[in-house]
mmCIF file of N, CA and C and ligand atoms in Angstrom:
data_model
loop_
_atom_site.group_PDB
_atom_site.id
_atom_site.type_symbol
_atom_site.label_atom_id
_atom_site.label_comp_id
_atom_site.label_asym_id
_atom_site.label_seq_id
_atom_site.Cartn_x
_atom_site.Cartn_y
_atom_site.Cartn_z
ATOM 1 N N MET A 51 0.676 -1.208 0.358
ATOM 2 C CA MET A 51 0.206 0.150 0.176
ATOM 3 C C MET A 51 0.962 0.982 0.029
ATOM 4 N N ASN A 52 1.936 1.152 0.601
ATOM 5 C CA ASN A 52 2.858 2.470 0.956
ATOM 6 C C ASN A 52 3.919 2.055 0.245
ATOM 7 N N ASP A 53 3.481 2.249 -1.349
ATOM 8 C CA ASP A 53 4.565 2.483 -2.247
ATOM 9 C C ASP A 53 4.554 3.456 -3.219
ATOM 10 N N SER A 54 5.798 4.454 -2.516
ATOM 11 C CA SER A 54 5.572 5.877 -3.226
ATOM 12 C C SER A 54 6.388 5.964 -4.872
ATOM 13 N N THR A 55 6.685 4.465 -5.111
ATOM 14 C CA THR A 55 7.427 4.363 -6.499
ATOM 15 C C THR A 55 6.403 4.190 -7.160
ATOM 16 N N ASN A 56 5.451 3.556 -7.069
ATOM 17 C CA ASN A 56 4.257 2.813 -7.633
ATOM 18 C C ASN A 56 4.161 3.801 -8.990
ATOM 19 N N PRO A 57 4.672 3.160 -10.205
ATOM 20 C CA PRO A 57 4.495 3.826 -11.667
ATOM 21 C C PRO A 57 3.238 4.268 -12.192
ATOM 22 N N ALA A 58 2.180 3.352 -11.715
ATOM 23 C CA ALA A 58 0.992 3.569 -12.214
ATOM 24 C C ALA A 58 -0.020 4.880 -11.419
ATOM 25 N N ILE A 59 0.352 4.879 -9.997
ATOM 26 C CA ILE A 59 -0.157 5.923 -9.372
ATOM 27 C C ILE A 59 0.759 7.454 -9.768
ATOM 28 N N VAL A 60 1.909 7.079 -9.893
ATOM 29 C CA VAL A 60 2.857 8.158 -10.122
ATOM 30 C C VAL A 60 2.230 9.127 -11.680
ATOM 31 N N ALA A 61 2.083 8.078 -12.368
ATOM 32 C CA ALA A 61 1.630 8.316 -14.012
ATOM 33 C C ALA A 61 0.425 9.044 -14.280
ATOM 34 N N ALA A 62 -0.706 8.208 -13.170
ATOM 35 C CA ALA A 62 -1.755 8.950 -12.882
ATOM 36 C C ALA A 62 -1.759 10.233 -12.685
ATOM 37 N N LEU A 63 -0.947 10.519 -11.448
ATOM 38 C CA LEU A 63 -0.884 11.562 -10.828
ATOM 39 C C LEU A 63 -0.318 13.059 -11.708
ATOM 40 N N LEU A 64 0.751 12.738 -12.473
ATOM 41 C CA LEU A 64 1.364 13.599 -13.563
ATOM 42 C C LEU A 64 0.110 13.922 -14.677
ATOM 43 N N ALA A 65 -0.523 12.937 -15.175
ATOM 44 C CA ALA A 65 -1.649 12.966 -16.187
ATOM 45 C C ALA A 65 -2.509 13.976 -15.633
ATOM 46 N N VAL A 66 -3.073 13.447 -14.673
ATOM 47 C CA VAL A 66 -4.088 14.637 -14.178
ATOM 48 C C VAL A 66 -3.668 16.020 -13.437
ATOM 49 N N ARG A 67 -2.389 16.052 -13.218
ATOM 50 C CA ARG A 67 -1.941 17.578 -13.123
ATOM 51 C C ARG A 67 -2.115 18.216 -14.250
ATOM 52 N N ASP A 68 -1.367 17.357 -14.936
ATOM 53 C CA ASP A 68 -0.980 18.168 -16.560
ATOM 54 C C ASP A 68 -2.606 18.768 -17.247
ATOM 55 N N ARG A 69 -3.455 17.861 -16.734
ATOM 56 C CA ARG A 69 -4.814 18.429 -16.890
ATOM 57 C C ARG A 69 -5.455 19.483 -16.103
ATOM 58 N N ALA A 70 -4.960 20.006 -15.220
ATOM 59 C CA ALA A 70 -5.658 21.053 -14.456
ATOM 60 C C ALA A 70 -5.713 21.950 -15.723
ATOM 61 N N TYR A 71 -6.756 22.768 -14.744
ATOM 62 C CA TYR A 71 -7.185 24.277 -15.785
ATOM 63 C C TYR A 71 -6.636 25.495 -14.548
ATOM 64 N N ALA A 72 -5.682 25.819 -14.680
ATOM 65 C CA ALA A 72 -5.152 26.877 -13.617
ATOM 66 C C ALA A 72 -4.675 28.100 -14.397
ATOM 67 N N PRO A 73 -5.382 28.716 -15.161
ATOM 68 C CA PRO A 73 -5.083 29.967 -16.000
ATOM 69 C C PRO A 73 -4.491 31.246 -15.335
ATOM 70 N N TYR A 74 -5.412 31.124 -13.608
ATOM 71 C CA TYR A 74 -4.955 32.257 -12.804
ATOM 72 C C TYR A 74 -4.087 31.751 -12.003
ATOM 73 N N SER A 75 -3.829 31.194 -11.352
ATOM 74 C CA SER A 75 -2.615 30.841 -10.039
ATOM 75 C C SER A 75 -1.520 30.183 -10.825
ATOM 76 N N HIS A 76 -1.455 29.727 -12.135
ATOM 77 C CA HIS A 76 -0.391 28.820 -12.477
ATOM 78 C C HIS A 76 0.015 28.116 -11.690
ATOM 79 N N HIS A 77 -0.920 27.319 -10.965
ATOM 80 C CA HIS A 77 -0.268 26.092 -9.977
ATOM 81 C C HIS A 77 -0.858 24.794 -10.135
ATOM 82 N N PRO A 78 -0.889 24.049 -10.991
ATOM 83 C CA PRO A 78 -1.589 23.234 -11.619
ATOM 84 C C PRO A 78 -1.166 21.584 -10.399
ATOM 85 N N VAL A 79 -2.439 21.207 -9.975
ATOM 86 C CA VAL A 79 -2.120 20.284 -8.653
ATOM 87 C C VAL A 79 -3.279 18.916 -9.326
ATOM 88 N N GLY A 80 -2.602 17.922 -8.956
ATOM 89 C CA GLY A 80 -3.367 16.699 -9.419
ATOM 90 C C GLY A 80 -3.558 16.060 -7.915
ATOM 91 N N ALA A 81 -4.684 15.158 -8.113
ATOM 92 C CA ALA A 81 -4.960 14.279 -6.904
ATOM 93 C C ALA A 81 -5.610 12.674 -7.394
ATOM 94 N N LEU A 82 -5.398 11.861 -6.834
ATOM 95 C CA LEU A 82 -5.827 10.633 -6.976
ATOM 96 C C LEU A 82 -6.403 9.644 -5.862
ATOM 97 N N VAL A 83 -7.554 9.568 -5.716
ATOM 98 C CA VAL A 83 -7.958 8.927 -4.440
ATOM 99 C C VAL A 83 -8.295 7.553 -4.821
ATOM 100 N N ILE A 84 -8.057 6.688 -3.750
ATOM 101 C CA ILE A 84 -8.267 5.124 -4.036
ATOM 102 C C ILE A 84 -9.249 4.794 -2.928
ATOM 103 N N SER A 85 -10.456 4.676 -3.432
ATOM 104 C CA SER A 85 -11.482 3.997 -2.512
ATOM 105 C C SER A 85 -11.561 2.857 -1.944
ATOM 106 N N GLU A 86 -12.695 2.450 -0.964
ATOM 107 C CA GLU A 86 -12.547 1.092 -0.327
ATOM 108 C C GLU A 86 -12.773 -0.032 -1.202
ATOM 109 N N SER A 87 -13.297 0.260 -2.614
ATOM 110 C CA SER A 87 -13.320 -0.864 -3.671
ATOM 111 C C SER A 87 -12.102 -0.885 -4.382
ATOM 112 N N GLY A 88 -11.178 -0.149 -4.349
ATOM 113 C CA GLY A 88 -9.837 -0.213 -4.759
ATOM 114 C C GLY A 88 -9.511 0.728 -6.132
ATOM 115 N N THR A 89 -10.833 1.084 -6.428
ATOM 116 C CA THR A 89 -10.939 1.983 -7.894
ATOM 117 C C THR A 89 -10.118 3.295 -7.327
ATOM 118 N N HIS A 90 -9.740 3.745 -8.494
ATOM 119 C CA HIS A 90 -9.015 5.153 -8.317
ATOM 120 C C HIS A 90 -9.596 6.276 -9.305
ATOM 121 N N TYR A 91 -9.718 7.209 -8.174
ATOM 122 C CA TYR A 91 -10.487 8.632 -8.952
ATOM 123 C C TYR A 91 -9.426 9.515 -8.663
ATOM 124 N N ALA A 92 -9.370 10.280 -10.408
ATOM 125 C CA ALA A 92 -8.587 11.341 -10.263
ATOM 126 C C ALA A 92 -9.406 12.714 -10.448
ATOM 127 N N GLY A 93 -8.678 14.060 -9.875
ATOM 128 C CA GLY A 93 -9.340 15.194 -10.222
ATOM 129 C C GLY A 93 -8.121 16.271 -10.542
ATOM 130 N N ALA A 94 -8.274 17.397 -10.836
ATOM 131 C CA ALA A 94 -7.533 18.474 -11.039
ATOM 132 C C ALA A 94 -7.963 19.644 -10.487
ATOM 133 N N ASN A 95 -7.121 20.569 -10.208
ATOM 134 C CA ASN A 95 -7.822 22.013 -9.637
ATOM 135 C C ASN A 95 -8.451 22.626 -10.953
ATOM 136 N N VAL A 96 -9.389 23.314 -11.156
ATOM 137 C CA VAL A 96 -10.059 23.477 -12.014
ATOM 138 C C VAL A 96 -10.823 25.501 -11.536
ATOM 139 N N GLU A 97 -9.952 26.145 -12.210
ATOM 140 C CA GLU A 97 -10.335 27.654 -11.604
ATOM 141 C C GLU A 97 -11.139 28.270 -12.351
ATOM 142 N N VAL A 98 -11.926 29.470 -12.275
ATOM 143 C CA VAL A 98 -12.751 29.882 -12.757
ATOM 144 C C VAL A 98 -12.455 31.633 -12.587
ATOM 145 N N ALA A 99 -12.679 32.746 -13.508
ATOM 146 C CA ALA A 99 -12.448 33.649 -13.343
ATOM 147 C C ALA A 99 -12.792 34.718 -12.071
ATOM 148 N N HIS A 100 -13.786 34.052 -11.607
ATOM 149 C CA HIS A 100 -14.052 34.732 -9.833
ATOM 150 C C HIS A 100 -13.371 34.092 -9.158
ATOM 151 N N TYR A 101 -12.320 33.543 -9.222
ATOM 152 C CA TYR A 101 -11.587 32.915 -8.404
ATOM 153 C C TYR A 101 -11.953 31.728 -7.470
ATOM 154 N N LYS A 102 -13.100 31.564 -7.708
ATOM 155 C CA LYS A 102 -13.748 30.354 -6.438
ATOM 156 C C LYS A 102 -13.586 28.894 -7.168
ATOM 157 N N GLY A 103 -12.494 28.332 -7.786
ATOM 158 C CA GLY A 103 -12.510 27.202 -8.331
ATOM 159 C C GLY A 103 -12.626 26.004 -7.370
ATOM 160 N N ILE A 104 -12.141 25.054 -8.138
ATOM 161 C CA ILE A 104 -12.181 23.826 -6.817
ATOM 162 C C ILE A 104 -10.863 23.126 -6.903
ATOM 163 N N CYS A 105 -10.255 22.570 -5.922
ATOM 164 C CA CYS A 105 -9.257 21.943 -5.608
ATOM 165 C C CYS A 105 -9.095 20.383 -6.201
ATOM 166 N N ALA A 106 -7.921 20.131 -6.349
ATOM 167 C CA ALA A 106 -7.823 18.713 -7.058
ATOM 168 C C ALA A 106 -8.208 17.789 -6.229
ATOM 169 N N GLU A 107 -7.863 17.606 -4.759
ATOM 170 C CA GLU A 107 -8.617 16.498 -4.012
ATOM 171 C C GLU A 107 -10.181 16.720 -4.121
ATOM 172 N N ALA A 108 -10.879 18.081 -3.992
ATOM 173 C CA ALA A 108 -12.059 18.274 -3.951
ATOM 174 C C ALA A 108 -12.841 17.317 -5.471
ATOM 175 N N SER A 109 -11.693 17.648 -6.286
ATOM 176 C CA SER A 109 -12.140 17.141 -7.641
ATOM 177 C C SER A 109 -12.419 15.660 -7.563
ATOM 178 N N ALA A 110 -11.138 15.240 -7.416
ATOM 179 C CA ALA A 110 -10.886 13.851 -7.204
ATOM 180 C C ALA A 110 -12.067 13.127 -6.092
ATOM 181 N N ILE A 111 -12.311 13.826 -4.948
ATOM 182 C CA ILE A 111 -13.451 13.255 -3.632
ATOM 183 C C ILE A 111 -15.000 13.257 -4.514
ATOM 184 N N ALA A 112 -15.519 14.133 -5.479
ATOM 185 C CA ALA A 112 -16.513 14.103 -6.068
ATOM 186 C C ALA A 112 -16.563 13.158 -6.900
ATOM 187 N N ALA A 113 -15.683 12.821 -7.426
ATOM 188 C CA ALA A 113 -15.783 11.737 -8.433
ATOM 189 C C ALA A 113 -15.995 10.501 -7.939
ATOM 190 N N MET A 114 -15.605 10.252 -6.590
ATOM 191 C CA MET A 114 -15.440 9.076 -5.868
ATOM 192 C C MET A 114 -16.833 8.721 -5.305
ATOM 193 N N ALA A 115 -17.600 10.062 -4.543
ATOM 194 C CA ALA A 115 -18.968 9.916 -4.323
ATOM 195 C C ALA A 115 -19.974 9.993 -5.196
ATOM 196 N N SER A 116 -19.699 10.260 -6.622
ATOM 197 C CA SER A 116 -20.330 10.596 -7.201
ATOM 198 C C SER A 116 -20.941 9.559 -7.995
ATOM 199 N N ALA A 117 -19.756 8.598 -7.593
ATOM 200 C CA ALA A 117 -20.179 7.105 -8.247
ATOM 201 C C ALA A 117 -20.490 6.220 -7.296
ATOM 202 N N GLY A 118 -20.813 6.674 -6.188
ATOM 203 C CA GLY A 118 -21.447 6.282 -5.192
ATOM 204 C C GLY A 118 -20.433 5.314 -3.983
ATOM 205 N N GLU A 119 -19.258 5.795 -3.849
ATOM 206 C CA GLU A 119 -18.658 5.257 -2.837
ATOM 207 C C GLU A 119 -18.449 6.428 -1.610
ATOM 208 N N ARG A 120 -18.084 5.742 -0.600
ATOM 209 C CA ARG A 120 -17.899 6.498 0.381
ATOM 210 C C ARG A 120 -16.669 6.614 1.516
ATOM 211 N N LEU A 121 -15.837 5.838 1.244
ATOM 212 C CA LEU A 121 -14.582 5.546 2.010
ATOM 213 C C LEU A 121 -13.149 5.497 1.336
ATOM 214 N N LEU A 122 -12.396 6.484 1.662
ATOM 215 C CA LEU A 122 -11.276 7.140 1.061
ATOM 216 C C LEU A 122 -10.034 5.768 2.124
ATOM 217 N N ARG A 123 -9.416 5.548 1.159
ATOM 218 C CA ARG A 123 -8.591 4.268 1.310
ATOM 219 C C ARG A 123 -7.101 4.854 1.452
ATOM 220 N N GLU A 124 -6.763 6.121 0.082
ATOM 221 C CA GLU A 124 -5.479 6.610 0.131
ATOM 222 C C GLU A 124 -5.881 7.941 -0.722
ATOM 223 N N VAL A 125 -5.424 9.117 -0.342
ATOM 224 C CA VAL A 125 -5.353 10.152 -1.262
ATOM 225 C C VAL A 125 -3.534 10.411 -1.850
ATOM 226 N N TRP A 126 -3.626 10.797 -2.647
ATOM 227 C CA TRP A 126 -2.337 11.262 -3.125
ATOM 228 C C TRP A 126 -2.459 13.044 -3.992
ATOM 229 N N VAL A 127 -1.538 13.503 -3.605
ATOM 230 C CA VAL A 127 -1.619 14.733 -4.035
ATOM 231 C C VAL A 127 -0.189 15.254 -4.599
ATOM 232 N N ILE A 128 -0.352 15.770 -5.781
ATOM 233 C CA ILE A 128 0.789 15.994 -6.751
ATOM 234 C C ILE A 128 0.696 17.571 -7.018
ATOM 235 N N GLY A 129 1.883 18.714 -6.598
ATOM 236 C CA GLY A 129 2.046 19.804 -6.911
ATOM 237 C C GLY A 129 2.907 19.965 -8.122
ATOM 238 N N PRO A 130 3.142 21.544 -8.662
ATOM 239 C CA PRO A 130 3.767 21.463 -9.549
ATOM 240 C C PRO A 130 5.438 21.492 -9.448
ATOM 241 N N GLY A 131 5.814 21.376 -7.934
ATOM 242 C CA GLY A 131 7.523 21.560 -7.740
ATOM 243 C C GLY A 131 7.687 20.831 -6.700
ATOM 244 N N ARG A 132 8.995 21.295 -6.113
ATOM 245 C CA ARG A 132 9.733 20.287 -5.099
ATOM 246 C C ARG A 132 8.654 20.528 -3.720
ATOM 247 N N HIS A 133 8.231 21.431 -3.545
ATOM 248 C CA HIS A 133 7.748 21.654 -2.183
ATOM 249 C C HIS A 133 6.499 20.904 -1.954
ATOM 250 N N LEU A 134 6.059 20.961 -0.611
ATOM 251 C CA LEU A 134 4.941 20.300 -0.094
ATOM 252 C C LEU A 134 3.924 20.856 -0.832
ATOM 253 N N CYS A 135 2.921 20.456 -1.313
ATOM 254 C CA CYS A 135 1.588 20.870 -1.721
ATOM 255 C C CYS A 135 0.420 19.939 -1.146
ATOM 256 N N THR A 136 0.254 20.451 0.124
ATOM 257 C CA THR A 136 -0.786 19.998 0.719
ATOM 258 C C THR A 136 -1.586 20.410 0.908
ATOM 259 N N PRO A 137 -3.082 19.443 0.910
ATOM 260 C CA PRO A 137 -4.537 19.672 1.151
ATOM 261 C C PRO A 137 -4.699 20.950 1.747
ATOM 262 N N CYS A 138 -5.404 22.030 1.417
ATOM 263 C CA CYS A 138 -6.004 23.043 2.009
ATOM 264 C C CYS A 138 -6.698 22.792 3.108
ATOM 265 N N GLY A 139 -7.234 24.102 3.696
ATOM 266 C CA GLY A 139 -7.852 23.647 5.046
ATOM 267 C C GLY A 139 -9.529 22.888 4.569
ATOM 268 N N ASP A 140 -9.907 23.404 3.536
ATOM 269 C CA ASP A 140 -10.973 22.970 2.637
ATOM 270 C C ASP A 140 -11.143 21.711 2.422
ATOM 271 N N CYS A 141 -9.867 21.302 1.960
ATOM 272 C CA CYS A 141 -9.817 20.023 1.597
ATOM 273 C C CYS A 141 -9.610 18.891 2.689
ATOM 274 N N ARG A 142 -8.912 19.319 3.546
ATOM 275 C CA ARG A 142 -8.401 18.479 4.836
ATOM 276 C C ARG A 142 -9.969 18.064 5.489
ATOM 277 N N GLN A 143 -10.951 19.190 5.488
ATOM 278 C CA GLN A 143 -12.023 18.709 6.184
ATOM 279 C C GLN A 143 -13.199 17.721 4.947
ATOM 280 N N ARG A 144 -12.819 18.124 3.658
ATOM 281 C CA ARG A 144 -13.547 17.192 2.989
ATOM 282 C C ARG A 144 -12.903 15.755 2.906
ATOM 283 N N ILE A 145 -11.615 15.411 2.983
ATOM 284 C CA ILE A 145 -11.034 14.190 3.246
ATOM 285 C C ILE A 145 -11.473 13.524 4.333
ATOM 286 N N ARG A 146 -11.586 14.355 4.919
ATOM 287 C CA ARG A 146 -12.280 13.736 6.855
ATOM 288 C C ARG A 146 -13.196 13.149 6.888
ATOM 289 N N GLU A 147 -14.613 14.039 5.899
ATOM 290 C CA GLU A 147 -15.683 13.361 5.761
ATOM 291 C C GLU A 147 -15.504 12.098 4.956
ATOM 292 N N PHE A 148 -15.010 11.437 4.343
ATOM 293 C CA PHE A 148 -14.638 10.226 3.749
ATOM 294 C C PHE A 148 -13.338 9.445 4.254
ATOM 295 N N ALA A 149 -12.896 9.642 5.361
ATOM 296 C CA ALA A 149 -11.933 9.000 5.749
ATOM 297 C C ALA A 149 -12.146 8.113 6.856
ATOM 298 N N ASP A 150 -11.025 7.309 7.221
ATOM 299 C CA ASP A 150 -11.185 6.300 8.709
ATOM 300 C C ASP A 150 -9.702 6.500 9.210
ATOM 301 N N LYS A 151 -9.715 5.678 10.453
ATOM 302 C CA LYS A 151 -8.312 5.749 10.750
ATOM 303 C C LYS A 151 -7.267 5.131 10.087
ATOM 304 N N GLN A 152 -7.548 4.332 9.145
ATOM 305 C CA GLN A 152 -6.606 3.474 7.979
ATOM 306 C C GLN A 152 -6.240 4.271 6.931
ATOM 307 N N THR A 153 -7.003 5.478 6.497
ATOM 308 C CA THR A 153 -6.931 6.568 5.521
ATOM 309 C C THR A 153 -5.679 6.973 5.391
ATOM 310 N N ARG A 154 -4.973 7.091 4.311
ATOM 311 C CA ARG A 154 -3.730 7.970 4.313
ATOM 312 C C ARG A 154 -3.262 8.967 3.253
ATOM 313 N N ILE A 155 -2.914 9.896 3.738
ATOM 314 C CA ILE A 155 -2.959 11.070 2.952
ATOM 315 C C ILE A 155 -1.424 11.068 2.557
ATOM 316 N N ARG A 156 -1.199 11.206 1.387
ATOM 317 C CA ARG A 156 0.620 11.306 0.694
ATOM 318 C C ARG A 156 0.580 12.379 -0.271
ATOM 319 N N VAL A 157 1.383 13.064 -0.056
ATOM 320 C CA VAL A 157 2.076 14.314 -1.019
ATOM 321 C C VAL A 157 3.012 13.748 -1.446
ATOM 322 N N VAL A 158 3.294 14.268 -2.805
ATOM 323 C CA VAL A 158 4.387 13.978 -3.547
ATOM 324 C C VAL A 158 5.075 15.331 -4.380
ATOM 325 N N ASP A 159 6.275 14.791 -4.723
ATOM 326 C CA ASP A 159 6.867 16.349 -4.841
ATOM 327 C C ASP A 159 6.257 16.327 -6.787
ATOM 328 N N GLY A 160 6.849 17.251 -7.337
ATOM 329 C CA GLY A 160 6.452 17.492 -8.693
ATOM 330 C C GLY A 160 7.250 16.417 -9.650
ATOM 331 N N GLN A 161 7.612 15.420 -9.201
ATOM 332 C CA GLN A 161 8.217 14.424 -10.247
ATOM 333 C C GLN A 161 7.586 12.753 -9.691
ATOM 334 N N GLY A 162 6.659 12.958 -8.522
ATOM 335 C CA GLY A 162 6.082 11.941 -7.764
ATOM 336 C C GLY A 162 7.050 11.418 -6.975
ATOM 337 N N ARG A 163 7.801 12.018 -6.186
ATOM 338 C CA ARG A 163 8.612 11.318 -5.347
ATOM 339 C C ARG A 163 7.801 11.551 -3.918
ATOM 340 N N LEU A 164 7.594 10.467 -3.034
ATOM 341 C CA LEU A 164 7.033 10.893 -1.657
ATOM 342 C C LEU A 164 7.600 11.797 -0.991
ATOM 343 N N LEU A 165 6.861 12.976 -0.486
ATOM 344 C CA LEU A 165 7.371 14.164 0.505
ATOM 345 C C LEU A 165 6.948 13.608 1.603
ATOM 346 N N LYS A 166 5.677 13.236 2.192
ATOM 347 C CA LYS A 166 5.147 12.925 3.407
ATOM 348 C C LYS A 166 3.910 12.568 3.677
ATOM 349 N N GLU A 167 3.780 11.833 4.411
ATOM 350 C CA GLU A 167 2.352 10.713 4.523
ATOM 351 C C GLU A 167 1.593 11.063 6.272
ATOM 352 N N TYR A 168 0.572 11.186 5.790
ATOM 353 C CA TYR A 168 0.208 11.280 7.042
ATOM 354 C C TYR A 168 -1.228 10.334 7.197
ATOM 355 N N ASP A 169 -1.835 10.569 8.500
ATOM 356 C CA ASP A 169 -2.905 10.062 8.618
ATOM 357 C C ASP A 169 -3.978 11.075 9.042
ATOM 358 N N MET A 170 -5.578 11.062 9.613
ATOM 359 C CA MET A 170 -5.988 11.748 9.505
ATOM 360 C C MET A 170 -6.189 12.465 10.538
ATOM 361 N N ASP A 171 -5.373 12.022 11.832
ATOM 362 C CA ASP A 171 -5.258 12.753 12.969
ATOM 363 C C ASP A 171 -4.091 13.555 12.764
ATOM 364 N N ALA A 172 -3.361 13.335 11.845
ATOM 365 C CA ALA A 172 -2.210 14.384 11.821
ATOM 366 C C ALA A 172 -2.485 15.426 10.828
ATOM 367 N N LEU A 173 -3.136 14.929 9.878
ATOM 368 C CA LEU A 173 -3.741 15.815 8.979
ATOM 369 C C LEU A 173 -4.655 17.173 9.231
ATOM 370 N N LEU A 174 -5.690 16.582 10.318
ATOM 371 C CA LEU A 174 -6.475 17.701 10.674
ATOM 372 C C LEU A 174 -7.034 17.213 12.380
ATOM 373 N N PRO A 175 -5.998 17.512 12.843
ATOM 374 C CA PRO A 175 -6.188 17.264 14.806
ATOM 375 C C PRO A 175 -7.711 17.684 14.991
ATOM 376 N N ASP A 176 -8.267 16.780 16.246
ATOM 377 C CA ASP A 176 -9.396 17.071 16.856
ATOM 378 C C ASP A 176 -10.353 17.383 15.892
ATOM 379 N N SER A 177 -10.446 17.060 14.520
ATOM 380 C CA SER A 177 -11.442 17.005 13.864
ATOM 381 C C SER A 177 -13.148 16.795 14.094
ATOM 382 N N PHE A 178 -13.594 17.920 13.324
ATOM 383 C CA PHE A 178 -15.001 17.715 13.384
ATOM 384 C C PHE A 178 -15.521 16.619 12.135
ATOM 385 N N GLY A 179 -16.522 15.764 12.440
ATOM 386 C CA GLY A 179 -17.107 14.559 11.593
ATOM 387 C C GLY A 179 -18.174 14.362 11.409
ATOM 388 N N PRO A 180 -18.795 13.537 11.054
ATOM 389 C CA PRO A 180 -20.153 13.117 10.987
ATOM 390 C C PRO A 180 -20.691 12.758 12.070
ATOM 391 N N GLU A 181 -19.975 11.907 13.053
ATOM 392 C CA GLU A 181 -20.110 11.546 14.055
ATOM 393 C C GLU A 181 -20.415 12.313 15.482
ATOM 394 N N ASN A 182 -19.572 13.453 14.954
ATOM 395 C CA ASN A 182 -19.599 14.634 15.826
ATOM 396 C C ASN A 182 -21.169 15.442 15.878
ATOM 397 N N LEU A 183 -22.269 14.755 14.821
ATOM 398 C CA LEU A 183 -23.467 15.611 14.782
ATOM 399 C C LEU A 183 -24.505 14.269 15.489
ATOM 400 N N ALA A 184 -24.312 13.399 15.952
ATOM 401 C CA ALA A 184 -24.743 12.134 16.756
ATOM 402 C C ALA A 184 -25.171 12.583 17.887
ATOM 403 N N SER A 185 -26.179 12.710 18.177
ATOM 404 C CA SER A 185 -26.789 12.891 19.635
ATOM 405 C C SER A 185 -26.528 12.029 20.539
HETATM 406 ZN ZN1 LIG B 1079 -8.221 22.341 -1.349
#
């Protein structure tokens, strides 16, 4: 599971990042999520002129949820450079919605080399999730 050099994952990340629509930020990001069934869902950031675009992680999670799946096993994120391109605050909450204790979030550099791995507690400590709404 923790194979940072998995060529299929890296190829999918590079491909989806290259399809990002980022004419305003010039910061293309790709995400690949692996669901409970093992299906891969990819997403890229898609910007719009009024700057309220959608992040790559949100795009990939929306694809997974739209397919009827509700559990993230792995989340992979790739940015354009060598720096950590970590999920933003909004995406951390979106990941949290579909994560469990086993979910792993991995950020790779622009070439696909693993930079950092998180579990949900590290990514969003003391997070608020669906069970917090239970009476
Ligand atoms: Zn985001």
